[in-house]
Coordinates of C-alpha atoms and ligand atoms in Angstrom, one line a residue:
M1 CA -13.1 -10.0 -9.1
L2 CA -10.6 -8.5 -11.5
I3 CA -7.5 -10.3 -10.3
R4 CA -7.8 -13.8 -9.1
H5 CA -4.2 -14.6 -8.3
A6 CA -3.3 -12.2 -5.5
P7 CA -2.8 -14.6 -2.6
D8 CA 0.2 -12.8 -1.2
L9 CA -1.5 -9.5 -0.8
T10 CA -3.7 -9.4 2.3
D11 CA -5.1 -6.6 4.3
N12 CA -2.4 -7.4 6.9
D13 CA 0.2 -6.6 4.4
V14 CA -1.6 -3.4 3.7
T15 CA -1.1 -2.2 7.2
D16 CA 2.1 -4.0 8.0
H17 CA 4.0 -2.7 5.0
G18 CA 2.4 0.6 4.5
L19 CA 0.8 -0.1 1.1
Y20 CA -1.0 3.1 0.3
L21 CA -4.1 1.5 -1.2
K22 CA -6.5 -1.2 -0.1
R23 CA -6.5 -4.2 -2.4
R24 CA -10.0 -3.4 -3.7
T25 CA -9.0 0.1 -4.8
L26 CA -5.8 -1.2 -6.5
M27 CA -7.8 -3.7 -8.4
A28 CA -10.3 -1.1 -9.5
G29 CA -7.5 1.0 -10.8
L30 CA -6.2 -1.9 -12.8
A31 CA -9.4 -1.8 -14.8
G32 CA -7.8 1.3 -16.3
L33 CA -4.9 -0.8 -17.5
G34 CA -7.2 -2.9 -19.6
L35 CA -7.3 -5.8 -17.2
A36 CA -11.1 -6.0 -16.9
G37 CA -11.6 -8.5 -19.6
A38 CA -12.2 -12.2 -18.8
A39 CA -9.1 -13.3 -20.8
S40 CA -6.8 -10.9 -18.9
E41 CA -8.4 -12.0 -15.6
A42 CA -7.2 -15.5 -16.1
R43 CA -3.7 -14.4 -17.1
A44 CA -2.8 -11.5 -15.0
G45 CA -1.6 -11.6 -11.4
L46 CA -0.8 -8.9 -9.0
A47 CA 1.9 -9.4 -6.4
Y48 CA 3.1 -7.2 -3.6
T49 CA 6.8 -7.9 -3.6
K50 CA 8.0 -7.8 0.0
G51 CA 11.5 -6.3 0.5
F52 CA 11.8 -4.4 -2.8
S53 CA 9.2 -1.8 -1.9
T54 CA 10.1 0.9 0.5
T55 CA 7.8 1.7 3.5
E56 CA 8.6 5.4 3.1
K57 CA 5.6 7.6 2.5
P58 CA 4.8 7.9 -1.2
T59 CA 5.0 11.4 -2.7
S60 CA 1.5 12.8 -3.5
K61 CA 0.0 11.8 -6.8
D62 CA -0.3 15.5 -7.6
D63 CA 3.4 16.1 -7.2
I64 CA 4.3 12.9 -9.1
T65 CA 2.2 13.9 -12.1
T66 CA 2.9 17.7 -12.3
Y67 CA 6.6 18.0 -11.4
N68 CA 8.2 16.1 -14.2
N69 CA 11.2 15.8 -16.5
F70 CA 10.2 14.9 -20.0
Y71 CA 12.0 17.2 -22.4
E72 CA 10.0 15.9 -25.4
F73 CA 7.3 18.2 -24.0
G74 CA 9.5 21.1 -22.9
V75 CA 12.2 21.8 -20.3
D76 CA 10.0 23.2 -17.5
K77 CA 8.8 20.9 -14.7
S78 CA 5.2 21.9 -15.6
D79 CA 5.6 21.3 -19.4
P80 CA 5.0 17.5 -19.4
S81 CA 1.7 17.7 -17.6
Q82 CA 0.5 20.8 -19.5
K83 CA 1.7 20.0 -23.0
S84 CA 1.2 16.2 -23.3
G85 CA -2.6 16.3 -23.9
R86 CA -2.2 15.6 -27.6
F87 CA 0.1 12.6 -27.1
K88 CA -1.6 9.3 -28.0
P89 CA -0.2 6.4 -26.0
R90 CA -2.4 3.9 -27.8
P91 CA -2.3 2.0 -30.1
W92 CA 1.4 1.2 -29.2
T93 CA 3.9 -1.5 -30.1
V94 CA 7.4 -2.1 -28.8
R95 CA 10.1 -3.6 -31.0
I96 CA 12.5 -5.9 -29.2
D97 CA 15.5 -6.9 -31.4
G98 CA 19.2 -7.2 -31.8
A99 CA 21.3 -10.1 -30.2
C100 CA 18.5 -12.5 -29.6
E101 CA 17.0 -15.7 -31.1
A102 CA 13.4 -14.5 -31.2
P103 CA 13.1 -10.7 -32.0
R104 CA 9.5 -9.6 -31.8
T105 CA 7.1 -6.6 -31.9
V106 CA 4.6 -6.7 -29.1
A107 CA 1.5 -4.6 -28.5
I108 CA 1.1 -2.8 -25.1
E109 CA -2.1 -4.8 -24.4
D110 CA -0.1 -8.0 -24.6
L111 CA 2.6 -6.7 -22.3
I112 CA 0.0 -5.7 -19.7
G113 CA -2.1 -8.8 -20.1
K114 CA 0.6 -11.5 -20.2
N115 CA 3.0 -10.3 -17.5
R116 CA 2.5 -10.6 -13.8
L117 CA 1.9 -7.0 -12.7
E118 CA 3.4 -6.0 -9.4
E119 CA 3.3 -2.9 -7.3
R120 CA 6.8 -1.6 -6.5
I121 CA 7.1 1.5 -4.3
Y122 CA 10.5 2.9 -5.2
R123 CA 12.6 5.9 -4.4
M124 CA 13.5 8.0 -7.4
R125 CA 16.5 10.4 -7.2
C126 CA 17.0 12.9 -10.1
V127 CA 20.5 13.9 -10.9
E128 CA 19.3 17.5 -10.3
G129 CA 19.1 16.9 -6.5
W130 CA 15.5 16.2 -5.8
S131 CA 13.7 12.9 -5.1
M132 CA 10.3 11.2 -4.8
V133 CA 8.8 8.0 -3.6
I134 CA 6.6 6.5 -6.4
P135 CA 4.2 3.6 -6.3
W136 CA 4.7 2.0 -9.7
I137 CA 2.9 -0.8 -11.3
G138 CA 4.8 -2.9 -13.7
F139 CA 6.8 -6.1 -14.4
P140 CA 10.5 -7.0 -14.3
L141 CA 12.3 -6.1 -17.5
K142 CA 14.0 -9.5 -17.3
D143 CA 10.7 -11.3 -17.9
L144 CA 10.3 -9.4 -21.2
L145 CA 13.9 -10.0 -22.3
A146 CA 13.6 -13.7 -21.6
T147 CA 10.8 -14.0 -24.2
V148 CA 13.2 -13.0 -27.0
K149 CA 16.0 -15.4 -25.9
P150 CA 19.1 -13.1 -25.7
T151 CA 22.3 -14.6 -27.2
S152 CA 25.8 -14.5 -25.6
K153 CA 26.5 -11.4 -27.7
A154 CA 23.9 -9.4 -25.7
K155 CA 26.2 -7.4 -23.4
F156 CA 24.1 -4.2 -23.2
V157 CA 20.5 -3.2 -23.7
A158 CA 19.5 0.0 -25.6
F159 CA 16.2 1.8 -25.1
E160 CA 14.6 4.3 -27.5
T161 CA 11.8 6.7 -26.8
V162 CA 9.2 7.4 -29.5
M163 CA 9.9 10.1 -32.1
R164 CA 6.7 12.1 -32.6
P165 CA 7.3 15.9 -33.1
S166 CA 3.7 16.5 -34.0
E167 CA 2.6 15.4 -30.5
M168 CA 5.7 16.3 -28.6
P169 CA 6.4 20.0 -28.9
G170 CA 9.8 19.7 -27.2
Q171 CA 11.2 17.6 -30.1
S172 CA 11.2 20.7 -32.3
W173 CA 14.0 22.0 -30.1
N174 CA 17.6 20.7 -30.1
T175 CA 17.7 20.5 -26.3
L176 CA 18.8 16.8 -26.6
E177 CA 19.4 14.6 -29.6
W178 CA 16.2 12.9 -30.4
P179 CA 15.0 10.2 -30.1
Y180 CA 15.9 10.0 -26.4
R181 CA 18.2 7.0 -25.9
E182 CA 19.3 5.2 -22.8
G183 CA 21.1 2.0 -22.0
L184 CA 22.0 -0.6 -19.3
R185 CA 24.5 -3.3 -19.0
I186 CA 22.9 -6.7 -19.5
D187 CA 23.2 -7.7 -15.9
E188 CA 21.7 -4.4 -14.8
A189 CA 18.8 -5.0 -17.2
M190 CA 18.3 -8.5 -15.9
H191 CA 18.3 -7.5 -12.2
P192 CA 15.0 -8.2 -10.5
L193 CA 14.8 -4.5 -9.3
T194 CA 14.7 -3.2 -12.9
L195 CA 11.1 -2.5 -13.8
M196 CA 9.1 -1.8 -16.9
A197 CA 6.3 0.5 -15.5
V198 CA 2.8 0.6 -17.0
G199 CA 1.1 2.4 -14.2
L200 CA 1.4 4.4 -11.0
Y201 CA -0.8 4.9 -7.9
G202 CA -2.9 1.9 -9.0
D203 CA -3.9 3.5 -12.3
V204 CA -2.7 3.6 -15.9
L205 CA 0.6 5.6 -16.5
P206 CA -0.2 9.3 -17.3
N207 CA 1.4 10.7 -20.5
Q208 CA 3.8 13.0 -18.5
N209 CA 5.2 10.0 -16.6
G210 CA 6.1 8.1 -19.8
A211 CA 2.9 6.4 -21.1
P212 CA 2.3 3.7 -22.0
L213 CA 5.6 2.0 -21.0
R214 CA 8.8 3.4 -19.3
L215 CA 11.9 2.0 -17.6
V216 CA 12.5 2.4 -13.9
V217 CA 16.0 1.7 -12.5
P218 CA 15.7 2.8 -8.8
W219 CA 19.5 2.7 -7.9
K220 CA 20.4 5.0 -10.8
Y221 CA 19.7 8.7 -11.5
G222 CA 16.2 9.3 -12.9
F223 CA 17.3 10.1 -16.4
K224 CA 18.3 6.5 -17.0
G225 CA 14.6 5.7 -16.9
A226 CA 13.6 6.3 -20.5
K227 CA 9.9 7.1 -21.1
S228 CA 7.4 6.1 -23.8
I229 CA 9.6 3.3 -25.1
V230 CA 9.2 2.0 -28.7
R231 CA 12.4 -0.1 -29.0
I232 CA 14.5 -2.3 -26.8
S233 CA 17.7 -3.6 -28.5
L234 CA 20.1 -6.2 -27.2
V235 CA 23.6 -5.0 -28.3
E236 CA 27.2 -6.0 -28.1
K237 CA 28.8 -2.6 -27.4
M238 CA 27.9 0.1 -24.8
P239 CA 25.2 2.1 -26.6
A240 CA 25.2 5.9 -27.0
T241 CA 22.8 7.7 -24.7
S242 CA 21.3 11.1 -25.0
W243 CA 22.5 12.8 -21.8
N244 CA 26.0 11.3 -22.1
K245 CA 26.2 12.6 -25.7
L246 CA 25.2 16.1 -24.6
A247 CA 27.7 16.3 -21.7
A248 CA 29.8 13.2 -21.1
R249 CA 31.6 14.8 -18.1
E250 CA 28.3 15.4 -16.3
Y251 CA 26.2 12.3 -17.2
G252 CA 28.1 9.0 -17.1
F253 CA 26.7 5.8 -18.7
Y254 CA 26.4 4.1 -15.3
S255 CA 25.0 7.1 -13.3
N256 CA 24.5 5.0 -10.2
V257 CA 23.2 7.3 -7.4
N258 CA 26.4 8.2 -5.5
P259 CA 26.7 10.9 -2.8
A260 CA 30.5 10.7 -3.0
V261 CA 30.7 11.6 -6.7
D262 CA 29.6 15.2 -7.2
H263 CA 28.1 16.5 -10.4
P264 CA 30.7 19.0 -11.8
R265 CA 28.3 21.8 -11.1
W266 CA 26.7 20.7 -7.8
S267 CA 27.1 18.4 -4.8
Q268 CA 25.3 15.0 -4.9
A269 CA 25.6 14.5 -1.1
T270 CA 22.0 15.6 -0.2
E271 CA 18.7 15.8 -1.9
R272 CA 15.3 17.5 -1.5
R273 CA 12.5 15.0 -1.2
I274 CA 9.5 16.7 -2.9
G275 CA 7.0 17.7 -0.3
E276 CA 9.6 18.0 2.5
F277 CA 11.5 21.1 3.6
R278 CA 14.8 19.9 5.0
R279 CA 17.2 18.3 2.7
R280 CA 18.1 14.6 3.4
E281 CA 21.3 12.7 2.9
T282 CA 21.6 10.8 -0.4
L283 CA 22.3 7.1 0.0
P284 CA 24.8 5.1 -2.1
F285 CA 22.9 3.3 -4.9
N286 CA 19.9 5.3 -3.6
G287 CA 19.5 2.9 -0.7
Y288 CA 19.4 -0.2 -2.9
G289 CA 23.1 -1.2 -2.3
E290 CA 22.3 -4.5 -0.6
W291 CA 20.8 -5.8 -3.8
V292 CA 23.0 -4.1 -6.5
A293 CA 26.5 -3.2 -5.1
D294 CA 27.7 -6.7 -6.2
L295 CA 27.1 -5.8 -9.8
Y296 CA 30.0 -3.3 -9.6
K297 CA 32.5 -5.3 -7.6
G298 CA 36.0 -4.4 -8.6
M299 CA 34.9 -1.4 -10.7
D300 CA 36.2 2.1 -10.0
L301 CA 32.9 4.0 -9.5
R302 CA 34.6 7.4 -9.9
A303 CA 36.1 6.5 -13.3
N304 CA 32.9 4.7 -14.3
F305 CA 30.4 7.2 -12.9
Ligands
LIG1 N1 12.1 10.2 -23.0 C1 12.5 10.8 -21.9 N2 12.7 10.0 -20.7 C2 13.0 10.6 -19.6 C3 13.3 12.0 -19.5 C4 13.1 12.8 -20.7 O1 13.3 14.0 -20.8 N3 12.7 12.1 -21.9 N4 13.7 12.6 -18.3 C5 14.3 11.7 -17.4 C6 14.6 12.4 -16.1 S1 15.8 13.5 -16.0 C7 13.9 12.0 -14.9 S2 14.3 12.6 -13.4 C8 12.7 11.1 -15.0 C9 11.5 11.7 -14.4 O2 10.4 10.8 -14.4 P1 9.0 11.3 -13.8 O3 8.7 12.6 -14.5 O4 8.0 10.3 -14.1 O5 9.2 11.6 -12.3 O6 12.4 10.7 -16.3 C10 13.5 10.4 -17.2 N5 13.1 9.9 -18.4
LIG2 MO1 16.3 13.7 -13.8

């Protein structure tokens, strides 16, 4: 048995909560994440977090892995799957530094082996007006940040994608300022919904989805979820972010999903769920308001879009 500590995932949960995979299949997939070794077996756990996962039907694996935004590989939706074959997500280390007592550099194997992996089925809403339901595998970002002991000066968290023009053909074009940068306020980063994903559909994360490690913030527009992360820095000031630098009027730092605040060039009131024909209404905070609306109490979400 690959994962010993999975007492909260039963076959009843599988049918009751619409989990797309049987436990056995999920555990087999985790072998792909390097969890087959005896050492990992003792350390790793897999939880199915009730409540946070949606019961909506996941988008097909085919759509999730061929309809992508990852401008490092090109601007067309098919570029990431077609042009990421040369990208090497291993070996890989992530530097975690800045306003913390114990900065460190950690290998992807340690992140996967030492964190309690969970499946989280989240909605993802792109700022362009389409959405998906994606069964991620990962761990809360707050668990990782806790290991470096943030100081009181840590007000924001900055994320940086790898810079590797020889493997990422899109980095030869000035579509965005490279490396891709994103950021969160510290309370957003520490929120239990905020995930570091290392897999999807029970298997290791494909290159086009941000291997080997990407951020997932389900109540924000998809571009906040930086892919292929090499550096996470705790900082005092709001960090510069790639899309905001390109067009500040169009892509705010917060970028919470908000049907009432239109993009200057299109409405955000509705969205196209990939695989469906009719458009659906977009929900405030992408439907996660009951957990995150409090983070923005007293803030003007039009001025701070
Ligand atoms: N490094 C990097 N991260 C990125 C992007 C990108 O171009 N580069 N695109 C973002 C956008 S716009 C979206 S919608 C999501 C898409 O994630 P997916 O392709 O896994 O669905 O990734 C985000 N993360
Ligand atoms: Mo996006």
